Short mmCIF file of C-alpha atoms and ligand atoms in Angstrom, two decimals:
data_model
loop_
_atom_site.label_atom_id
_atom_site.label_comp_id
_atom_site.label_asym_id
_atom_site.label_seq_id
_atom_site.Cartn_x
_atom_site.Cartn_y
_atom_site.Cartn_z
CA UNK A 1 87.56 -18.42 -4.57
CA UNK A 2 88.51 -15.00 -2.64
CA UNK A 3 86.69 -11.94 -2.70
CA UNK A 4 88.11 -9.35 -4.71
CA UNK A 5 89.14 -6.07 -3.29
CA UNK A 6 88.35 -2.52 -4.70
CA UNK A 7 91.80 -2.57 -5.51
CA UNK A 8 92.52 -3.26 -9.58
CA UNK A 9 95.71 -4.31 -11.22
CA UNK A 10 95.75 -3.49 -14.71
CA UNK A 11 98.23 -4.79 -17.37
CA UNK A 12 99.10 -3.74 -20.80
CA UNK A 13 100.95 -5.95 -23.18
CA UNK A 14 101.90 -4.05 -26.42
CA UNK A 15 100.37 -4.47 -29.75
CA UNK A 16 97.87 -6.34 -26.99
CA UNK A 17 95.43 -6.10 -24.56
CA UNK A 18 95.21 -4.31 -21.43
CA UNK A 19 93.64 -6.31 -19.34
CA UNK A 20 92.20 -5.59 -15.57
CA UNK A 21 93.31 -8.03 -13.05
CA UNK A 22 91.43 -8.59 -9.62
CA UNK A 23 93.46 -7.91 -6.75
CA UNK A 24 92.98 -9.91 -3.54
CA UNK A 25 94.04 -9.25 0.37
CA UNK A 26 94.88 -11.72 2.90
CA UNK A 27 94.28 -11.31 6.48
CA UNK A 28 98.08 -10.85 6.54
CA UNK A 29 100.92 -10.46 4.34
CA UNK A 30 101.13 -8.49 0.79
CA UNK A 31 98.10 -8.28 -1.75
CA UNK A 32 97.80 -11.06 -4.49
CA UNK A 33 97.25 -10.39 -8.48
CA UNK A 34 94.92 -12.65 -9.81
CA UNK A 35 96.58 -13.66 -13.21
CA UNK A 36 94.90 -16.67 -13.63
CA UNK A 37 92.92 -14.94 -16.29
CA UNK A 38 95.64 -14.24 -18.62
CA UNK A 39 95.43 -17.88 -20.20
CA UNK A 40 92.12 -16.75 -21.72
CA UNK A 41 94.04 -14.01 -23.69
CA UNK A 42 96.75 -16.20 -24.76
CA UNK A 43 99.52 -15.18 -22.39
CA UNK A 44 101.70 -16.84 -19.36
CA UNK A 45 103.37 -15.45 -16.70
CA UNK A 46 107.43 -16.50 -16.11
CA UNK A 47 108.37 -16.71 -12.74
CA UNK A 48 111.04 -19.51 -11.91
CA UNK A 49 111.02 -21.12 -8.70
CA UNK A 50 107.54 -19.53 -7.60
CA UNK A 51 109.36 -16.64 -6.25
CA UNK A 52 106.26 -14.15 -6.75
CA UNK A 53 103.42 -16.78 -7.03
CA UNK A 54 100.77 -17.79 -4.77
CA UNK A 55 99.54 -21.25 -5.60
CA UNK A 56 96.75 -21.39 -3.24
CA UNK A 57 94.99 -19.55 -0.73
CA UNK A 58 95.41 -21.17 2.54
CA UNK A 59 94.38 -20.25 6.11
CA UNK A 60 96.89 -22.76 8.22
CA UNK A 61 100.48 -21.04 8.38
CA UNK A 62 101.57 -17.44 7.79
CA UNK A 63 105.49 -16.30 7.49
CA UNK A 64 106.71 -12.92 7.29
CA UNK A 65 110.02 -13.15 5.79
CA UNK A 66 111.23 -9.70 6.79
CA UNK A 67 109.92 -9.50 10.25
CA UNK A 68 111.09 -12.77 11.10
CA UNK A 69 107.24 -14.26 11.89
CA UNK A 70 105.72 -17.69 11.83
CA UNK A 71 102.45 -17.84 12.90
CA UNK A 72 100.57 -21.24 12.53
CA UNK A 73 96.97 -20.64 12.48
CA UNK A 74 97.74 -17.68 13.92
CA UNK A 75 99.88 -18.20 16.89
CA UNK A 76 103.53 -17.36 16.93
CA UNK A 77 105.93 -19.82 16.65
CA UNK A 78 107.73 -19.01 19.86
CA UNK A 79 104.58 -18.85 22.26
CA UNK A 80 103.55 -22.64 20.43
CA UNK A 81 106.92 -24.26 21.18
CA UNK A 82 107.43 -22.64 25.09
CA UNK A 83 103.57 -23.65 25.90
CA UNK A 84 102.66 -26.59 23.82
CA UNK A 85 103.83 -30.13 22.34
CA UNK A 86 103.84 -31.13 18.71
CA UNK A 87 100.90 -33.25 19.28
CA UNK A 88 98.98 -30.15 20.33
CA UNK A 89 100.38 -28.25 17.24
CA UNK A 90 99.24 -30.81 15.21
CA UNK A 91 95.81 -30.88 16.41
CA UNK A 92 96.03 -26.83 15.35
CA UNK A 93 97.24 -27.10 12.65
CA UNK A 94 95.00 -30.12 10.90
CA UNK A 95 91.66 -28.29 12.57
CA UNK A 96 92.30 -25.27 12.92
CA UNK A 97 92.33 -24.53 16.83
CA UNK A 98 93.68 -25.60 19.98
CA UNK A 99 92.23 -28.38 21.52
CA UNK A 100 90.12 -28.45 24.90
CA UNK A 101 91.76 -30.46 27.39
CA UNK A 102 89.12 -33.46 26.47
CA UNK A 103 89.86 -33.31 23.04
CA UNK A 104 93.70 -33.09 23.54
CA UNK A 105 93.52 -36.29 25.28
CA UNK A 106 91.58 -37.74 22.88
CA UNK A 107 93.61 -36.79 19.73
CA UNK A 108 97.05 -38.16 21.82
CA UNK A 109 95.33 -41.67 22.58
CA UNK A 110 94.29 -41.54 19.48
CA UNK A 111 97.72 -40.78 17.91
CA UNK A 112 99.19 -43.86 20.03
CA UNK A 113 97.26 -46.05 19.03
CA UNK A 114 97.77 -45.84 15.66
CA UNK A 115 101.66 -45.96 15.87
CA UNK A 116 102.15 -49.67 15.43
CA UNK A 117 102.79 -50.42 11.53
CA UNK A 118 101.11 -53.35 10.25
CA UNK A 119 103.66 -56.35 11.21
CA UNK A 120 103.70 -57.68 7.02
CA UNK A 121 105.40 -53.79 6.53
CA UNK A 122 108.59 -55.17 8.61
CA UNK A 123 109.35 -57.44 5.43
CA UNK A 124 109.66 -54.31 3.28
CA UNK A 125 113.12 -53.59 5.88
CA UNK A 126 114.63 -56.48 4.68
CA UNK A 127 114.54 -55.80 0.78
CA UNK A 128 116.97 -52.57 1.16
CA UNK A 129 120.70 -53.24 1.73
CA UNK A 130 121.70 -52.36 5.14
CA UNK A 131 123.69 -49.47 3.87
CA UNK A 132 121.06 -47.78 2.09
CA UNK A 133 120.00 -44.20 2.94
CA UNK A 134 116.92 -44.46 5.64
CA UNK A 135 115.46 -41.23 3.33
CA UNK A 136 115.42 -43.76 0.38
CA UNK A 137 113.91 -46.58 2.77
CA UNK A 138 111.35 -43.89 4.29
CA UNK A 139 110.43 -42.87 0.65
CA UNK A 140 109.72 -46.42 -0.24
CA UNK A 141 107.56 -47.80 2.93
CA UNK A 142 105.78 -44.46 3.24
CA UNK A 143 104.25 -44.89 -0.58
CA UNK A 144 104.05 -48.71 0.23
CA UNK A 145 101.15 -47.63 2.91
CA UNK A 146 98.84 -47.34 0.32
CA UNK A 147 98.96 -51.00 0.10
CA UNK A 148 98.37 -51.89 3.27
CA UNK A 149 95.44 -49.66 4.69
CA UNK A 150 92.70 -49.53 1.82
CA UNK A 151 90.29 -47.82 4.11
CA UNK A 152 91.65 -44.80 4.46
CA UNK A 153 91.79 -43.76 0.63
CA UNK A 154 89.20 -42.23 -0.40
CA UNK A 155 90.48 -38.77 -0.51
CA UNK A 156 87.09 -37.30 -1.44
CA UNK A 157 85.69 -38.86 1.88
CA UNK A 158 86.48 -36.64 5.10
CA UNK A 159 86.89 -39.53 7.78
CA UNK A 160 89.26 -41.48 5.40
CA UNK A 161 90.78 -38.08 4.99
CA UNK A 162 90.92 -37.98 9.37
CA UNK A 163 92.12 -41.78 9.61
CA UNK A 164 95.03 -40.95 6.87
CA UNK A 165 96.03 -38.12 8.68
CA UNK A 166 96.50 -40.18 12.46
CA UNK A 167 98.21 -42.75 10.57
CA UNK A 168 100.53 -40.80 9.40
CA UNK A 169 101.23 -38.88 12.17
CA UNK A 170 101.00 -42.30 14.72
CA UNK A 171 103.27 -44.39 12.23
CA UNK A 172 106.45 -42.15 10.90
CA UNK A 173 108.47 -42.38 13.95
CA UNK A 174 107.79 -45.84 13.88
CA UNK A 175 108.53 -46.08 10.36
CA UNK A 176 111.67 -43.46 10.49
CA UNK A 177 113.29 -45.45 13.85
CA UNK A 178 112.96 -48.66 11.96
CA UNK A 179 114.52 -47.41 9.46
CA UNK A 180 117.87 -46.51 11.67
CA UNK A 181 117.24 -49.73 13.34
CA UNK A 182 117.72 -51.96 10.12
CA UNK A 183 120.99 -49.93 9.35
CA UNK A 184 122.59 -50.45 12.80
CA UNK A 185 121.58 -54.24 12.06
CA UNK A 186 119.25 -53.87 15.97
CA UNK A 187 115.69 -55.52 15.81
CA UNK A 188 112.79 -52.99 15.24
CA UNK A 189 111.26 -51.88 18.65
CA UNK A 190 107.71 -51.55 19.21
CA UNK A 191 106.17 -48.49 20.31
CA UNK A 192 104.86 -47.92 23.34
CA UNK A 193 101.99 -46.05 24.21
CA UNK A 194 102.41 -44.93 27.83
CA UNK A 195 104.94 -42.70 26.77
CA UNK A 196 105.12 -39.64 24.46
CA UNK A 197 105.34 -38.69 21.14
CA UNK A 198 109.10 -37.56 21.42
CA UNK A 199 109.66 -39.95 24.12
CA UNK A 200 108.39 -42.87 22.29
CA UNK A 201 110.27 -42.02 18.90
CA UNK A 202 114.07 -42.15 21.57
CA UNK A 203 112.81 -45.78 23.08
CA UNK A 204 112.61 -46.78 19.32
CA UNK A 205 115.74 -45.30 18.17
CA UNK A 206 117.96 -46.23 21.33
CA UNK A 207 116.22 -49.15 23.34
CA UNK A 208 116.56 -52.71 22.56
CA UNK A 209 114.77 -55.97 23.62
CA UNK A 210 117.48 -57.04 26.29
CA UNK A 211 117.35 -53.81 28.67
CA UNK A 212 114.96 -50.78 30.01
CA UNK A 213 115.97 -47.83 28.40
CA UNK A 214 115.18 -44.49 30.40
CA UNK A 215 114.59 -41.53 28.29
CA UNK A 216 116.47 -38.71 29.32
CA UNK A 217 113.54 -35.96 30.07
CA UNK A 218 115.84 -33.09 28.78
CA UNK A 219 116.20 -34.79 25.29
CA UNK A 220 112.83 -35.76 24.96
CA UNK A 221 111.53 -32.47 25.43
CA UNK A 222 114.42 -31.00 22.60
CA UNK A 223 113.10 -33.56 20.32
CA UNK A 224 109.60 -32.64 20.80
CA UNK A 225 110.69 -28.87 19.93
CA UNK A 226 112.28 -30.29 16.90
CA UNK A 227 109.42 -31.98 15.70
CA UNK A 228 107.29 -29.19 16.50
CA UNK A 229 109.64 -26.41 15.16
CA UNK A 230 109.83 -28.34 11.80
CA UNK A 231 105.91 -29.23 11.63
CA UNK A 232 104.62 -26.40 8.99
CA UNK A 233 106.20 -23.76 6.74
CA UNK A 234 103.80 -22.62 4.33
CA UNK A 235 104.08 -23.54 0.58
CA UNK A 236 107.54 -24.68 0.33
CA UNK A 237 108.77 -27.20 -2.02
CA UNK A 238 107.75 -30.28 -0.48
CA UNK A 239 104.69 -28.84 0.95
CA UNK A 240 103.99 -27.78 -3.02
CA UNK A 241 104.76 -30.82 -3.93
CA UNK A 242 102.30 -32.91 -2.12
CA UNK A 243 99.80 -30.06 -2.88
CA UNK A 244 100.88 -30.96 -6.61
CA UNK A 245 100.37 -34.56 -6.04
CA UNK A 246 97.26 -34.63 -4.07
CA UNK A 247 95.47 -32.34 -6.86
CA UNK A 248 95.73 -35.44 -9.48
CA UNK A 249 93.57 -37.37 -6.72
CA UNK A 250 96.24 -39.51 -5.80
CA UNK A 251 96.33 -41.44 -2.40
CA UNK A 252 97.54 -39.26 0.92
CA UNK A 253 100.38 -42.03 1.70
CA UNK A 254 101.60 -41.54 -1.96
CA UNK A 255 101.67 -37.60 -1.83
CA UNK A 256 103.24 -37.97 1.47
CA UNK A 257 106.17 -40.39 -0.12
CA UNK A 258 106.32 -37.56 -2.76
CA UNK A 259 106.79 -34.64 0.20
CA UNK A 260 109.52 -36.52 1.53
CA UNK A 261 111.26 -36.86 -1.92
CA UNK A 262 111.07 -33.23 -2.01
CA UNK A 263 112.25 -32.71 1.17
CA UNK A 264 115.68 -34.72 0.65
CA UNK A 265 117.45 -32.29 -1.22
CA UNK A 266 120.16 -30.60 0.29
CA UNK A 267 118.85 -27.39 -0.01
CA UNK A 268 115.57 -28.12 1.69
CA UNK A 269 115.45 -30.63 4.35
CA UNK A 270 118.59 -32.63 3.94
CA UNK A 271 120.49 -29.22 4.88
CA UNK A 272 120.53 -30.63 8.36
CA UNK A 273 122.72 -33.85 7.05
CA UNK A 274 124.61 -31.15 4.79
CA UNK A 275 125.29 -29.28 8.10
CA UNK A 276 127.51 -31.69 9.99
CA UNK A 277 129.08 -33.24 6.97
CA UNK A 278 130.42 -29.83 6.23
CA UNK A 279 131.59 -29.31 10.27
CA UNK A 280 132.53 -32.58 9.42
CA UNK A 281 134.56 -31.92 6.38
CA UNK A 282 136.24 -28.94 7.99
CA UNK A 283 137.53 -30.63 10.67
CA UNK A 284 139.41 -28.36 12.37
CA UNK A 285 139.02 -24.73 13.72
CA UNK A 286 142.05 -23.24 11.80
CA UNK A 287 140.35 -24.28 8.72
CA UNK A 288 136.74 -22.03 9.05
CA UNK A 289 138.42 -19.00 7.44
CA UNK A 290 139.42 -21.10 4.17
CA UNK A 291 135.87 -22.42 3.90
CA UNK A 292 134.21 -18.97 4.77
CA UNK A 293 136.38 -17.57 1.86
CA UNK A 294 135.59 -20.72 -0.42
CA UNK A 295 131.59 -19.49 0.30
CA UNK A 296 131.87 -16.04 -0.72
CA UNK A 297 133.85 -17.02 -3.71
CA UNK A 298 131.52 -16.68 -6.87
CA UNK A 299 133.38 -19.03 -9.22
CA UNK A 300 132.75 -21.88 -6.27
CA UNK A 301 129.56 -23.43 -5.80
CA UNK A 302 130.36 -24.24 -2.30
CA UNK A 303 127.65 -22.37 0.69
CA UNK A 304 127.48 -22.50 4.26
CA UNK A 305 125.21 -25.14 4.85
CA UNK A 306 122.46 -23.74 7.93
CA UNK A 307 123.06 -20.37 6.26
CA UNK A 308 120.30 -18.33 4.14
CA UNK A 309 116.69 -18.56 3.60
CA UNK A 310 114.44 -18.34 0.89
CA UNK A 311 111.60 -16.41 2.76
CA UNK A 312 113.53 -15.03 6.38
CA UNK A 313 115.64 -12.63 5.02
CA UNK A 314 116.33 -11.21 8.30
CA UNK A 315 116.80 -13.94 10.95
CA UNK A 316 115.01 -17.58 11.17
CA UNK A 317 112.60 -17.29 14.44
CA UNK A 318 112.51 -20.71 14.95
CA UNK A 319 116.25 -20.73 14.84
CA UNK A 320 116.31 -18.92 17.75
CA UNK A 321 114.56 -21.51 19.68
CA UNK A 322 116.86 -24.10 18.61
CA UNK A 323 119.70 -22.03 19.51
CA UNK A 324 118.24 -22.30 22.94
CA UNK A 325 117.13 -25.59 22.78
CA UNK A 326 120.96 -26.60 21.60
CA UNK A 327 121.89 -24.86 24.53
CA UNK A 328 120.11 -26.70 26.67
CA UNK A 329 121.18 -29.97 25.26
CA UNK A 330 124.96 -29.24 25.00
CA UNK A 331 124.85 -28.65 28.94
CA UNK A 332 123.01 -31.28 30.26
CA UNK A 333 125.01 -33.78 28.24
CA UNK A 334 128.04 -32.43 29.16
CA UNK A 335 129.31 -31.27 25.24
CA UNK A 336 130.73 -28.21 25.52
CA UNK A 337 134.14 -29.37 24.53
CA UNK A 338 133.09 -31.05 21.62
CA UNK A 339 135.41 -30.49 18.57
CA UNK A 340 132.42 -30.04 16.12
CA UNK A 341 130.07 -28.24 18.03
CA UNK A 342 133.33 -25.74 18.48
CA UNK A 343 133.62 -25.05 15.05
CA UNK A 344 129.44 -24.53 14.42
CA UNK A 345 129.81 -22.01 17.12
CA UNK A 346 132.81 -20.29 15.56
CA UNK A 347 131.44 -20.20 12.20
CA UNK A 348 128.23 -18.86 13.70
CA UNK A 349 130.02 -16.04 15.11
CA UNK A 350 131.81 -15.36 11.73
CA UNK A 351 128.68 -15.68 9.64
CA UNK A 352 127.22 -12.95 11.57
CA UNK A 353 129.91 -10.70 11.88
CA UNK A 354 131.10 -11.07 8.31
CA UNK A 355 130.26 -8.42 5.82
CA UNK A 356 128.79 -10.60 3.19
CA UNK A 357 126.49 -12.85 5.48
CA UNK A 358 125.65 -9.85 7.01
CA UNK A 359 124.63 -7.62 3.47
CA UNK A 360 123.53 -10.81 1.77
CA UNK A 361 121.07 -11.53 4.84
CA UNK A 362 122.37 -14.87 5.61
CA UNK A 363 121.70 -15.79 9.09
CA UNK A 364 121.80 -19.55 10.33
CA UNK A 365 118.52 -21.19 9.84
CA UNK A 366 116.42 -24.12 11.70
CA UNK A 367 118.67 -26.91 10.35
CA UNK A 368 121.92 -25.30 11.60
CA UNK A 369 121.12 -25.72 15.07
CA UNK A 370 118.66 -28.89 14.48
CA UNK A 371 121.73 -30.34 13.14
CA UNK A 372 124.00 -29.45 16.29
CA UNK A 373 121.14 -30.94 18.68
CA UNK A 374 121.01 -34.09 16.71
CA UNK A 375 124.47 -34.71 17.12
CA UNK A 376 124.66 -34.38 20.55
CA UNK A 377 121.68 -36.69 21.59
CA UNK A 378 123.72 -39.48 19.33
CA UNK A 379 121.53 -39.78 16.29
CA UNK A 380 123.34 -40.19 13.16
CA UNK A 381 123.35 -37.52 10.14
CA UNK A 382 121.71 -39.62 7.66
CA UNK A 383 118.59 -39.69 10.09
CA UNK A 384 118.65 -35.80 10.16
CA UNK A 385 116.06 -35.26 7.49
CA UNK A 386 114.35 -38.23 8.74
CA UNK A 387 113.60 -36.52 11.42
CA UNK A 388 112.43 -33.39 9.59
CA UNK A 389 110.15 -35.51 7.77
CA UNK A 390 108.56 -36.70 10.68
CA UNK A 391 108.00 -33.76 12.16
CA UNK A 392 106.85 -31.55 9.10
CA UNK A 393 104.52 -34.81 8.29
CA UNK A 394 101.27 -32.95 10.17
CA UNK A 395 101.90 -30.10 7.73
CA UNK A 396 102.13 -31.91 4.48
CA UNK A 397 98.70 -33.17 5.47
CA UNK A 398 96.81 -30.26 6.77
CA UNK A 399 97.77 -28.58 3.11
CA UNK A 400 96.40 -31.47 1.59
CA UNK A 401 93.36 -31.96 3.40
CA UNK A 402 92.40 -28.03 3.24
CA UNK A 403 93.52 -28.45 -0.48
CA UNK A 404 90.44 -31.44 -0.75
CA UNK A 405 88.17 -29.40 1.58
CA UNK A 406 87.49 -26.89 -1.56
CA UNK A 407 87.18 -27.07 -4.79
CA UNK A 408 90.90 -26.84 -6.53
CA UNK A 409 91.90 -27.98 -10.24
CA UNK A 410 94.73 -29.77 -10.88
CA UNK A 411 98.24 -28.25 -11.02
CA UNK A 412 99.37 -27.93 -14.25
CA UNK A 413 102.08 -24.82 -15.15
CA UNK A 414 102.86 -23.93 -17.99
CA UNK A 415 106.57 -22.70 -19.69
CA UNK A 416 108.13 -20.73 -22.03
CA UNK A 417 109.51 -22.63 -24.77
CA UNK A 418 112.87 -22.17 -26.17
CA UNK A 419 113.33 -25.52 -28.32
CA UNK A 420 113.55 -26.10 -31.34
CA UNK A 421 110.49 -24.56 -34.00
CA UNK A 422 108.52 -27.34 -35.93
CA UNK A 423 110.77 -29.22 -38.02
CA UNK A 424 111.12 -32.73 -40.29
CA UNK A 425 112.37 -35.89 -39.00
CA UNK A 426 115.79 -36.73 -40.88
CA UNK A 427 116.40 -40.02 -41.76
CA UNK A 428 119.41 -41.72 -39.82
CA UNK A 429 121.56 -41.45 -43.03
CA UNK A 430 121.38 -38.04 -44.04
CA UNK A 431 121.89 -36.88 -40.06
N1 CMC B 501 126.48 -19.56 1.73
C1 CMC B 501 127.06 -18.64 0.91
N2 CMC B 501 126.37 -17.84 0.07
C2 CMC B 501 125.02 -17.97 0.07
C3 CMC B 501 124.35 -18.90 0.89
C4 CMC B 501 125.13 -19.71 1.75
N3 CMC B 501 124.56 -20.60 2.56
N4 CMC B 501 123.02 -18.83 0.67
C5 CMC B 501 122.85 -17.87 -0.26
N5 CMC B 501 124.07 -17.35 -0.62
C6 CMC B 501 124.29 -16.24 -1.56
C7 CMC B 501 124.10 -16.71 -3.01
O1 CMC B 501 125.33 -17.12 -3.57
C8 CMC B 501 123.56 -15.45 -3.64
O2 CMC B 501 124.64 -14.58 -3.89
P1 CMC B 501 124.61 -13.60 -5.18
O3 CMC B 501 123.40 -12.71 -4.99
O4 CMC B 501 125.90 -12.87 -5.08
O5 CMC B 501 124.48 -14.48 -6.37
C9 CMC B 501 122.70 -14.82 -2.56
O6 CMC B 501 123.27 -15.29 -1.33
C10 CMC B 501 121.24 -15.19 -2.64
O7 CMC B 501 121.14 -16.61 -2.72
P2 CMC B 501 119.97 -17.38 -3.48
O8 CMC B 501 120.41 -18.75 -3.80
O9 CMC B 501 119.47 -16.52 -4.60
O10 CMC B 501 118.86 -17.39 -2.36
P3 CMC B 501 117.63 -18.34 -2.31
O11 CMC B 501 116.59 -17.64 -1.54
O12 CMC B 501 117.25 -18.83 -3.66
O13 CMC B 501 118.20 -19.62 -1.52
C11 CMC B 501 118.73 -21.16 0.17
C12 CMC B 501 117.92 -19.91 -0.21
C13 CMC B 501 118.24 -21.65 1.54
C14 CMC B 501 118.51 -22.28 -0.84
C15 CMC B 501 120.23 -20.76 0.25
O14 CMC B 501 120.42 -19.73 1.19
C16 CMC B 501 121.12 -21.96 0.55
O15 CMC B 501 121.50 -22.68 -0.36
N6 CMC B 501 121.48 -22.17 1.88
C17 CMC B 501 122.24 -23.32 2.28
C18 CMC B 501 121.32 -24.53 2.37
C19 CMC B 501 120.42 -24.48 3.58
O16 CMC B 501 120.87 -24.21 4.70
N7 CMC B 501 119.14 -24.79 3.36
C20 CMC B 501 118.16 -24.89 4.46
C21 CMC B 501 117.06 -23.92 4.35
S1 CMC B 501 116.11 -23.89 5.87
C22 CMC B 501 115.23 -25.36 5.88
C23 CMC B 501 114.02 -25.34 5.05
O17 CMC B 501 113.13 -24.51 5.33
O18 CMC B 501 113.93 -26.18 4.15
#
C-alpha cells in the first residue's frame, strides 16, 4: 500500500457521513483519493470508463496527457526509440532498468531462443478457415499456450513468472507471422536466430522455403520502432484487462489471449486496420472534405480513425516519431506518389488546421502513422493490430508480473443499479 500524504480529502454525503479520505502522491502526475474505504460505509463511487480512477499503483510507465509525455520507467519515449531497440525496452520495462551490455546480450539470446513454437501448435493453423481474421487466430493459439508449456504456470512462482514472460516475448512474432502465413496459403517459416527481433519477424512474414530473402535494413529498423513505440501505455483497456484477468490467478498465456481481445476493438488497437480501411473507403482526394464534414456531424457516428486520444489531449509523442519513421519509409521505398498515402497526408493537414480537430484536441495518434508505415512495407491491414499486439506484449506482462510481485485482491467493481426492484415471478399465462 502507499504512504499517505499530510494531505486529507474529506467527503460529506448528506443525511450521511463525512468521511476523511487519505490522499496519496506519485512521484509524478496528479494526487490520488483513496476511496477504497467508502465500501465500509455503504457507498460506491460512479465513474464510467475509469476516467478518474486509478486501479493500481504502478512504477513501470508514466503519461502526461497534457504535456504530451511518455516516460517508461522513467525515460522519455523519444530518447528510448532514437537510442535503443525494443528488446532493450523490454528488458526496462519487465526489470526495471537498462541492461549492462552483458546482460543485454544475455536477455536477446535468450529471447531467440525461445522463439520457436512447439511444432504440435502448427496443427492449431489448420483448424481456422483460411479467411479468418489472424486477431481471432492470435486470440486462440495465444490462450492455447497454456496447454503446451505447463512449466511456466505457476504465477505465484517468480522464475515461471521470468520463463512466461521470454516466451511470450520470443514466440508472438512467430505466432502473429504464422498467422499471415496460413491466410496467404505460404508454409510457416522458422525463425532464425542470427538475426533480430524486427528482422526476424520480416523473414517470417515475407521469406519462403524456395529463396533467401534479404531484409531491407531501413524497414527492419521502422518495424523495430513500431514494436517499441507500441510496447507500454499505462493502464489502458487491454493492459486493465489482463491486470483484471491475472488478479483471479489465472495463467499468463490466458491473460495475455484476454489483452489481445481487448486490444481488437477499433477504438483501441484495431484503429490501425480502421485507419486504411477508411483511406481506403475514401478513395479519392476530392472526397476528404465530405468525410471531414461526415466526422464533425453529431447525428453521424462516423470519426477520423488515427484521430483523438483518451489521455494526449494535446499531441501523441510517439506519433511524432512515427511521423518520422513514415517518412523515412515512404522515401526509401520510393511511395511518395502513392494514392493512399496522398490522402492520409491531406487529411492530416486538414485535421490540424480545422477548427474542430483543433478545439476538440484531436491530433493524429500512433496508429495513424503506424498504419501508413504498414502499408508501405506490404503488410496487409488485418495484420495491423497483430502487430500492435506483438509489440505491446512486453507491457501486458510487466503489469502483470508487478501486479503478482505485491499483494493485490481481485478486481471486482461494483455498479449502480437501475433494474427492476424485487418483484414476483409471473406465471407464463398471466404474462
Ligand atoms: N473524429 C471525430 N470526432 C472525434 C474523434 C474522431 N476521431 N475522436 C473524438 N471525437 C469527438 C467526439 O465526438 C467528442 O465530441 P463531443 O464532445 O462534441 O461529443 C469529443 O471529440 C471527445 O470524444 P470522446 O469520445 O469523449 O473522447 P475519448 O477520450 O473517450 O475517446 C478515442 C478517445 C481515441 C476513443 C476517440 O478519439 C476515437 O474514437 N478516435 C478514433 C479511434 C482511434 O484512432 N483510436 C486509437 C487510439 S490510439 C491507440 C491506443 O492507444 O489504443
Amino acid at each position: 500500500m502507499p504512504e499517505p500524504s499530510n494531505i486529507k480529502a474529506t467527503i460529506t454525503i448528506e443525511n450521511g457521513p463525512t468521511l476523511e479520505l487519505p490522499v496519496y502522491q506519485g512521484t509524478l502526475g496528479p494526487d490520488v483519493v483513496d476511496i477504497s474505504n467508502l465500501t465500509a460505509n455503504g457507498r460506491f463511487t460512479f465513474d464510467p470508463g475509469f476516467v478518474s480512477t486509478a486501479s493500481c499503483e504502478s512504477q513501470i510507465t508514466f503519461i502526461d496527457g497534457g504535456k504530451g509525455v511518455l516516460l517508461h520507467r522513467g525515460y522519455p519515449i523519444e530518447q528510448l526509440a532514437k537510442h535503443s531497440s525494443h528488446l532493450e525496452a523490454c528488458y526496462l520495462l519487465i526489470y526495471g532498468e537498462l541492461p549492462t551490455a552483458a546482460e543485454k546480450e544475455e536477455f536477446e539470446a535468450t529471447i531467440a531462443r525461445h522463439t520457436m513454437v512447439h511444432e504440435q501448435l502448427r496443427t492449431f493453423y489448420s483448424g481456422f478457415r483460411r479467411d479468418a481474421h489472424p486477431m481471432a487466430i492470435l486470440c486462440g493459439v495465444v490462450g492455447a499456450l497454456s496447454a503446451f508449456y505447463h512449466d511456466s504456470l505457476d504465477v505465484s512462482d517468480e522464475k515461471h513468472r521470468e520463463i512466461a514472460a521470454f516466451r511470450l516475448i520470443a514466440k508472438m512474432p512467430t505466432l502473429a507471422a504464422m498467422s499471415y502465413k496460413f491466410s496467404i496459403g505460404q508454409p510457416f517459416m522458422y525463425p532464425r536466430n542470427d538475426l533480430s527481433y524486427a528482422e526476424n519477424f520480416l523473414h517470417m512474414m515475407f521469406g519462403n522455403p524456395c529463396e533467401d530473402y534479404k531484409v531491407n535494413p531501413v524497414l527492419a529498423s521502422a518495424m523495430d520502432k513500431i514494436f517499441l513505440l507500441h510496447a507500454d501505455h499505462e493502464q489502458n483497456a487491454s493492459t486493465s484487462a489482463v491486470r483484471l484477468t491475472g488478479s483471479s490467478g489465472a495463467n499468463p498465456f490466458a491473460c495475455i489471449a484476454a489483452g489481445i481481445a481487448a486490444l481488437w476493438g477499433p477504438s483501441h488497437g484495431g484503429a490501425n486496420e480502421a485507419v486504411l480501411e477508411m483511406l481506403e473507403e475514401i478513395g479519392d482526394e476530392s472526397r476528404i472534405d465530405e468525410f471531414v464534414a461526415r466526422a464533425k456531424d453529431k447525428e453521424d457516428p462516423f470519426r477520423l480513425m488515427g484521430f483523438g486520444h483518451r489521455v494526449y489531449k494535446n499531441f501523441d509523442p510517439r506519433a511524432k516519431v512515427m511521423k518520422e519513421t513514415a517518412d523515412e519509409v515512404l522515401k526509401e521505398l520510393g511511395l511518395d506518389d502513392d494514392p493512399l498515402l496522398k490522402i492520409a497526408k491531406r487529411l492530416e493537414k486538414i485535421a490540424l488546421e480545422d477548427n474542430y480537430f483543433v478545439e476538440k484536441k484531436l491530433y493524429p495518434n500512433v496508429d495513424f502513422y503506424s498504419g501508413i508505415i504498414l502499408k508501405a512495407i506490404g503488410i496487409p491491414t488485418s495484420m495491423f493490430t497483430v502487430i500492435f499486439a506483438v509489440g505491446r506484449t512486453v507491457g501486458w506482462i510487466a503489469h502483470w508480473h508487478e501486479m503478482h510481485s505485491a499483494p493485490f485482491k481481485i478486481g471486482r467493481p461494483r455498479q449502480l443499479y437501475n433494474g427492476h426492484k424485487q418483484r414476483d415471478y409471473v406465471p407464463t399465462d398471466k404474462r
